[in-house]
Short mmCIF file of C-alpha atoms in Angstrom, two decimals:
data_model
loop_
_atom_site.label_atom_id
_atom_site.label_comp_id
_atom_site.label_asym_id
_atom_site.label_seq_id
_atom_site.Cartn_x
_atom_site.Cartn_y
_atom_site.Cartn_z
CA MET H 1 -5.58 -93.33 -11.16
CA LEU H 2 -3.49 -94.25 -14.57
CA LYS H 3 -1.71 -97.89 -14.17
CA LEU H 4 2.27 -96.97 -14.99
CA SER H 5 3.89 -99.96 -16.83
CA ARG H 6 7.36 -100.91 -16.55
CA PHE H 7 7.74 -99.64 -20.23
CA ASN H 8 5.89 -96.25 -20.91
CA VAL H 9 8.75 -93.44 -19.56
CA SER H 10 12.41 -92.83 -19.93
CA VAL H 11 13.84 -91.46 -17.31
CA ILE H 12 16.90 -88.69 -17.86
CA VAL H 13 20.09 -88.32 -15.65
CA VAL H 14 22.84 -85.95 -16.38
CA ASN H 15 26.04 -86.85 -14.39
CA TYR H 16 28.67 -83.90 -13.82
CA ASN H 17 31.18 -85.07 -11.12
CA CYS H 18 28.17 -86.02 -8.39
CA TYR H 19 30.55 -88.60 -6.44
CA THR H 20 28.39 -88.32 -3.42
CA THR H 21 24.69 -88.65 -4.43
CA LEU H 22 24.84 -90.29 -8.02
CA ASN H 23 24.64 -94.11 -6.51
CA ASP H 24 21.49 -93.03 -4.17
CA CYS H 25 19.90 -90.88 -7.12
CA ILE H 26 20.25 -94.20 -9.94
CA ARG H 27 18.82 -97.02 -7.10
CA SER H 28 16.37 -94.79 -6.01
CA ILE H 29 14.84 -94.31 -9.19
CA LEU H 30 15.31 -98.19 -10.69
CA LEU H 31 13.38 -99.30 -7.74
CA SER H 32 10.86 -96.82 -8.24
CA LYS H 33 7.62 -98.08 -10.34
CA GLY H 34 6.56 -96.16 -14.01
CA VAL H 35 10.41 -96.90 -15.15
CA GLY H 36 10.77 -97.97 -18.59
CA GLU H 37 14.25 -96.61 -19.19
CA LEU H 38 16.74 -94.80 -17.65
CA LEU H 39 19.07 -92.77 -19.59
CA LEU H 40 22.35 -91.70 -17.71
CA VAL H 41 24.85 -89.23 -19.53
CA ASP H 42 27.85 -88.20 -18.30
CA ASN H 43 29.20 -85.57 -18.72
CA ALA H 44 32.95 -86.13 -18.73
CA SER H 45 33.12 -86.36 -14.82
CA THR H 46 36.58 -86.60 -13.58
CA ASP H 47 35.62 -87.80 -9.97
CA GLY H 48 35.55 -91.31 -10.73
CA SER H 49 31.40 -90.87 -9.89
CA MET H 50 30.61 -93.31 -12.84
CA ASP H 51 32.59 -96.45 -11.98
CA LEU H 52 29.75 -96.82 -8.50
CA ILE H 53 27.63 -97.52 -11.64
CA GLU H 54 29.79 -100.23 -13.11
CA ASN H 55 27.94 -103.27 -11.15
CA TYR H 56 24.44 -102.29 -12.11
CA THR H 57 23.36 -105.30 -14.54
CA ASP H 58 19.19 -103.66 -14.49
CA VAL H 59 18.77 -103.71 -19.08
CA ARG H 60 16.82 -100.98 -18.18
CA LEU H 61 19.87 -98.70 -17.10
CA LYS H 62 21.60 -97.49 -20.60
CA ILE H 63 24.83 -94.98 -20.57
CA ILE H 64 25.85 -92.37 -22.18
CA ARG H 65 29.66 -91.06 -21.78
CA LEU H 66 30.70 -88.21 -23.33
CA LYS H 67 34.14 -87.32 -24.22
CA ARG H 68 33.47 -83.18 -23.18
CA ASN H 69 30.78 -81.66 -21.31
CA ILE H 70 28.39 -79.85 -23.29
CA GLY H 71 25.71 -78.45 -20.99
CA LEU H 72 23.14 -79.96 -18.86
CA ALA H 73 20.58 -78.81 -21.39
CA GLY H 74 22.88 -80.59 -24.30
CA ALA H 75 23.21 -83.53 -22.30
CA ARG H 76 19.33 -83.76 -21.79
CA ASN H 77 18.54 -83.73 -24.60
CA LEU H 78 20.87 -86.01 -26.64
CA ALA H 79 19.49 -88.46 -24.02
CA ALA H 80 16.01 -87.09 -25.22
CA ALA H 81 16.43 -88.13 -28.92
CA LYS H 82 17.38 -91.49 -28.23
CA THR H 83 14.42 -92.16 -26.33
CA ARG H 84 10.82 -93.00 -27.84
CA SER H 85 7.97 -93.51 -24.97
CA HIS H 86 5.33 -91.24 -24.55
CA TYR H 87 6.55 -89.67 -21.23
CA ILE H 88 9.89 -88.62 -21.00
CA ALA H 89 10.71 -88.15 -17.06
CA PHE H 90 14.34 -85.46 -15.57
CA THR H 91 15.86 -85.28 -12.67
CA ASP H 92 19.60 -84.65 -10.88
CA ALA H 93 21.94 -86.53 -9.84
CA ASP H 94 21.89 -84.97 -6.66
CA THR H 95 18.00 -86.33 -6.33
CA ILE H 96 16.06 -89.07 -4.62
CA VAL H 97 13.25 -89.85 -5.87
CA ASP H 98 9.96 -91.68 -4.14
CA PRO H 99 8.74 -94.82 -5.40
CA GLU H 100 5.54 -93.55 -6.84
CA TRP H 101 6.94 -90.30 -7.74
CA LEU H 102 6.31 -90.94 -11.63
CA GLN H 103 2.17 -91.73 -10.23
CA ASP H 104 0.40 -88.73 -10.38
CA PRO H 105 2.24 -86.77 -12.77
CA CYS H 106 1.84 -89.54 -15.71
CA PHE H 107 -1.78 -89.26 -14.59
CA LEU H 108 -2.32 -85.15 -15.56
CA LEU H 109 -0.74 -85.74 -18.03
CA GLU H 110 -3.12 -88.62 -19.42
CA THR H 111 -6.17 -86.51 -18.22
CA HIS H 112 -5.40 -83.13 -18.90
CA LYS H 113 -3.97 -82.87 -22.26
CA GLU H 114 -4.16 -78.70 -21.46
CA PHE H 115 -1.17 -79.67 -19.46
CA GLY H 116 2.52 -80.53 -20.94
CA ALA H 117 4.94 -80.84 -18.13
CA VAL H 118 4.09 -81.74 -14.19
CA GLN H 119 6.53 -81.33 -11.77
CA CYS H 120 7.20 -83.18 -8.93
CA LYS H 121 6.72 -82.11 -5.12
CA VAL H 122 10.26 -81.43 -4.82
CA LEU H 123 11.54 -81.97 -1.27
CA SER H 124 14.78 -81.73 0.76
CA TRP H 125 17.50 -84.52 0.82
CA ARG H 126 18.65 -83.49 4.43
CA HIS H 127 16.00 -81.45 5.61
CA PRO H 128 12.89 -84.27 3.98
CA ASP H 129 10.22 -82.43 6.23
CA ARG H 130 10.83 -79.05 4.05
CA ILE H 131 9.92 -77.72 0.53
CA ALA H 132 13.17 -77.53 -1.17
CA GLU H 133 12.13 -76.06 -3.95
CA ALA H 134 8.62 -74.55 -5.47
CA GLU H 135 8.84 -72.08 -8.44
CA LEU H 136 6.94 -69.11 -8.89
CA GLY H 137 3.21 -69.10 -9.35
CA PHE H 138 -0.04 -67.03 -9.75
CA ASP H 139 0.41 -66.64 -5.94
CA GLY H 140 3.33 -65.09 -5.80
CA ARG H 141 4.45 -67.52 -3.20
CA ASP H 142 8.07 -68.42 -1.95
CA TRP H 143 7.80 -71.99 -1.17
CA THR H 144 11.50 -72.69 -0.31
CA GLY H 145 11.74 -74.08 3.18
CA MET H 146 8.02 -74.10 4.24
CA PRO H 147 6.95 -77.54 5.83
CA LYS H 148 5.90 -80.10 3.29
CA GLU H 149 2.20 -80.27 4.41
CA ARG H 150 1.72 -76.81 3.24
CA LEU H 151 1.81 -77.92 -0.23
CA THR H 152 -1.46 -80.25 -0.64
CA SER H 153 -2.81 -79.23 -3.77
CA TYR H 154 -1.89 -78.38 -7.12
CA ARG H 155 -0.67 -75.71 -8.31
CA ALA H 156 0.26 -73.68 -11.96
CA ILE H 157 3.86 -72.87 -11.83
CA LEU H 158 6.06 -70.64 -14.16
CA PHE H 159 8.90 -73.44 -14.76
CA PRO H 160 9.07 -77.32 -14.34
CA ILE H 161 11.99 -77.56 -11.64
CA GLY H 162 14.33 -79.61 -13.69
CA ALA H 163 15.57 -82.58 -10.20
CA GLY H 164 12.08 -84.00 -10.92
CA PHE H 165 9.57 -83.18 -13.40
CA VAL H 166 7.37 -85.35 -16.06
CA ILE H 167 6.56 -84.34 -19.79
CA ARG H 168 4.68 -85.56 -22.51
CA ARG H 169 6.49 -86.97 -25.77
CA ASP H 170 4.20 -84.86 -28.36
CA VAL H 171 4.71 -81.69 -26.41
CA TRP H 172 8.61 -81.53 -26.28
CA ASP H 173 8.79 -82.63 -29.84
CA LEU H 174 6.67 -79.37 -30.29
CA VAL H 175 8.87 -77.27 -28.54
CA GLU H 176 12.10 -78.92 -29.88
CA GLY H 177 13.02 -79.69 -25.92
CA PHE H 178 15.50 -77.63 -23.96
CA ASP H 179 17.56 -74.93 -25.67
CA PRO H 180 21.22 -76.45 -25.52
CA ALA H 181 22.62 -72.89 -25.90
CA PHE H 182 21.39 -72.40 -22.35
CA PHE H 183 24.93 -74.70 -21.04
CA VAL H 184 23.55 -74.56 -17.38
CA GLY H 185 21.18 -72.54 -15.23
CA HIS H 186 17.50 -71.06 -16.88
CA ASP H 187 17.24 -73.95 -19.24
CA ASP H 188 14.19 -74.94 -17.33
CA VAL H 189 13.28 -71.48 -16.76
CA ASP H 190 12.99 -70.99 -20.36
CA LEU H 191 12.12 -74.97 -21.19
CA GLY H 192 8.67 -73.62 -18.64
CA ILE H 193 7.57 -69.80 -20.48
CA ARG H 194 7.71 -72.09 -24.24
CA LEU H 195 5.81 -74.52 -23.13
CA TRP H 196 3.13 -71.78 -21.84
CA LEU H 197 3.31 -69.44 -24.63
CA SER H 198 2.09 -72.13 -27.16
CA GLY H 199 -0.39 -73.27 -25.07
CA TYR H 200 0.49 -75.47 -22.77
CA GLU H 201 -0.04 -74.70 -18.96
CA VAL H 202 2.80 -76.24 -16.25
CA LEU H 203 1.88 -77.74 -12.20
CA CYS H 204 3.01 -78.97 -10.00
CA SER H 205 1.84 -81.93 -8.20
CA SER H 206 1.55 -82.40 -4.37
CA GLU H 207 2.14 -85.97 -4.63
CA GLY H 208 4.63 -87.22 -6.83
CA ILE H 209 7.93 -86.47 -4.51
CA VAL H 210 11.92 -86.49 -5.12
CA TYR H 211 14.32 -85.45 -2.53
CA HIS H 212 16.50 -82.83 -3.75
CA ASP H 213 20.21 -81.60 -2.34
CA GLY H 214 20.36 -79.13 -4.64
CA GLY H 215 22.82 -76.12 -4.12
CA ASN H 216 25.82 -77.80 -3.72
CA LEU H 217 27.46 -78.25 -6.84
CA ARG H 218 26.36 -74.19 -6.81
CA SER H 219 28.37 -73.25 -4.06
CA ARG H 220 31.36 -74.92 -5.03
CA LYS H 221 33.90 -72.07 -5.84
CA ASP H 222 35.69 -74.19 -8.88
CA ILE H 223 31.87 -74.27 -10.38
CA ALA H 224 30.05 -71.14 -8.89
CA PRO H 225 31.18 -69.14 -12.08
CA ILE H 226 30.27 -70.86 -14.41
CA PHE H 227 26.72 -70.67 -12.54
CA GLN H 228 27.27 -67.06 -12.65
CA PHE H 229 28.78 -66.46 -15.97
CA TYR H 230 25.20 -68.65 -17.52
CA GLY H 231 22.75 -67.10 -14.95
CA MET H 232 23.32 -63.65 -16.37
CA LYS H 233 23.78 -64.41 -20.51
CA ASN H 234 20.98 -66.93 -19.98
CA THR H 235 18.46 -64.17 -18.22
CA LEU H 236 19.39 -61.83 -21.18
CA SER H 237 19.05 -64.99 -23.67
CA MET H 238 15.74 -65.94 -22.63
CA TRP H 239 14.42 -62.20 -22.25
CA ALA H 240 15.06 -61.44 -26.32
CA LYS H 241 14.10 -64.77 -26.94
CA ASP H 242 10.95 -65.44 -25.64
CA LEU H 243 9.10 -62.15 -24.89
CA GLN H 244 6.71 -59.97 -26.54
CA GLY H 245 7.78 -56.66 -28.37
CA ARG H 246 5.89 -54.78 -26.21
CA THR H 247 7.35 -56.25 -23.41
CA LEU H 248 10.62 -55.89 -24.47
CA VAL H 249 10.11 -51.70 -24.85
CA LYS H 250 8.46 -51.93 -21.46
CA GLN H 251 10.90 -53.98 -19.03
CA VAL H 252 13.67 -54.51 -21.03
CA LEU H 253 14.70 -51.64 -23.47
CA PRO H 254 14.89 -49.08 -21.33
CA PHE H 255 17.70 -50.37 -18.83
CA SER H 256 19.75 -52.15 -21.65
CA LEU H 257 22.33 -49.29 -20.81
CA LEU H 258 22.88 -50.73 -17.52
CA TYR H 259 23.21 -54.20 -18.02
CA PRO H 260 26.94 -53.96 -18.11
CA PHE H 261 26.72 -52.56 -14.62
CA MET H 262 24.30 -54.68 -13.09
CA ALA H 263 26.29 -56.95 -14.70
CA PHE H 264 29.42 -56.08 -12.77
CA TRP H 265 27.82 -55.08 -9.07
CA ARG H 266 26.71 -58.80 -9.26
CA PHE H 267 29.13 -60.94 -10.57
CA GLY H 268 32.49 -58.79 -11.59
CA VAL H 269 34.30 -59.64 -14.73
CA VAL H 270 32.29 -62.66 -15.11
CA GLY H 271 29.17 -60.66 -15.41
CA VAL H 272 30.77 -58.54 -17.90
CA MET H 273 31.99 -61.30 -20.40
CA ALA H 274 28.54 -62.71 -19.79
CA VAL H 275 27.26 -59.62 -21.70
CA ILE H 276 29.30 -59.94 -24.55
CA SER H 277 28.67 -63.21 -25.05
CA PHE H 278 25.16 -62.72 -25.19
CA LEU H 279 25.95 -59.75 -27.40
CA LYS H 280 28.04 -61.83 -29.72
CA LYS H 281 24.92 -64.53 -29.84
CA LEU H 282 22.31 -62.33 -30.20
CA PRO H 283 22.19 -62.82 -34.08
CA SER H 284 21.64 -66.56 -33.77
CA ILE H 285 19.17 -66.03 -30.17
CA LEU H 286 16.92 -63.66 -33.10
CA VAL H 287 16.52 -66.44 -35.09
CA LYS H 288 15.52 -68.85 -31.98
CA ARG H 289 13.35 -66.41 -30.94
CA HIS H 290 11.45 -66.60 -34.75
CA GLU H 291 10.39 -70.16 -33.59
CA VAL H 292 8.57 -68.96 -29.87
CA GLN H 293 6.59 -66.34 -31.42
CA ARG H 294 5.64 -68.53 -34.57
CA LEU H 295 4.53 -71.53 -31.96
CA ARG H 296 2.62 -68.63 -29.40
CA LYS H 297 -0.22 -69.35 -28.43
CA ILE H 298 -0.84 -66.94 -25.86
CA SER H 299 0.22 -63.35 -24.66
CA ASP H 300 2.81 -62.38 -21.89
CA GLU H 301 0.51 -61.70 -19.55
CA LYS H 302 0.22 -64.72 -17.52
CA ILE H 303 4.36 -65.43 -17.60
CA ILE H 304 3.96 -61.09 -16.44
CA LEU H 305 2.10 -62.29 -13.26
CA MET H 306 3.88 -64.93 -12.40
CA LEU H 307 7.52 -62.95 -13.15
CA ARG H 308 5.69 -59.80 -10.63
CA GLY H 309 4.64 -62.01 -8.04
CA GLY H 310 8.39 -63.87 -7.35
CA GLY H 311 10.17 -60.52 -8.06
CA ALA H 312 11.74 -61.83 -11.08
CA LEU H 313 10.60 -58.95 -13.84
CA PRO H 314 13.00 -57.02 -15.50
CA VAL H 315 12.26 -53.59 -14.03
CA GLN H 316 11.84 -55.30 -10.19
CA MET H 317 15.56 -56.99 -10.49
CA PHE H 318 17.17 -53.71 -11.61
CA ALA H 319 15.54 -52.16 -8.62
CA ARG H 320 16.68 -54.26 -6.55
CA ASP H 321 20.17 -54.38 -7.36
CA PHE H 322 20.14 -50.87 -7.71
CA ARG H 323 18.68 -50.16 -3.67
CA LEU H 324 21.17 -52.58 -3.03
CA PHE H 325 24.45 -50.32 -4.78
CA TYR H 326 22.54 -47.59 -3.36
CA LYS H 327 22.50 -49.12 0.80
CA LYS H 328 26.71 -50.02 0.06
CA ILE H 329 27.41 -46.71 -1.56
CA PHE H 330 25.61 -44.86 1.69
CA ARG H 331 27.71 -47.50 4.30
CA ARG H 332 31.04 -46.41 2.28
CA ILE H 333 30.39 -42.63 2.44
CA ARG H 334 29.16 -42.73 5.99
CA ALA H 335 32.16 -44.64 7.57
CA ILE H 336 34.60 -42.49 5.36
CA VAL H 337 32.70 -38.72 6.80
#
């Protein structure tokens, strides 16, 4: 097994109003093995969460305070640009890490050059015997909520969850990190797809463990519309930027006229605004598309396989929304009659 020194992994955490979890997160990272430096980026928090960190004296902790919120993806890129380690690890401010969370991911990346990024085994902070998040793989299974014992071997996945993964520096530089236009939401999905297209596999470790308290931020009434807006906009941007032309023709364009209706059905006015914002940004998205396609080493076949298994293909998403819409209308008609 690879022996981790104290100075070969740069860990990046972005904070935005995570008062209840930030202190536990930072403490657990600094107590874990292999951490050469910890870059904490504060995205203009207003809840006093950064006051909790003032008494830390560990020289590995480097704090970057931003005057405005530049988004999760942008803040992560900003921090990564200030590191020079061979490995870069990401975790969230609502996460606690296991003392050896970096060991297995770094070992896999060191011994298998075909791997671009390795995600940790993400367990629930509140229910540590359960899998909190285990993203799309070739098996098409949704492992979320299953006992942690079910995930006992490595599995190829579509993308590494931002709550805990490690990426090699050379791979990060090649794909140029996260897309900063993805303010929040699907930034890790987009990164994973681009890694696969660039010829690198994404793996989920069964040993490196983090405990995630995800979902709380997304459910907050003041934050939920932001996730809804960027969730819709970033999904459209991801399709337009990453998929091959023939995939777009088969999977996306036949439903293009339905996008505004689907957006309104899901998120109301916020969804429609997201579609309009996407259309305004389309010229710059197409410029990025050129670079993604230039780095492409494989077809969309593996990507489509994993998306289909998780019911995340555009045609599947539209079909699902249509069925829900039909059922709702039918129930209303029956209630009137």
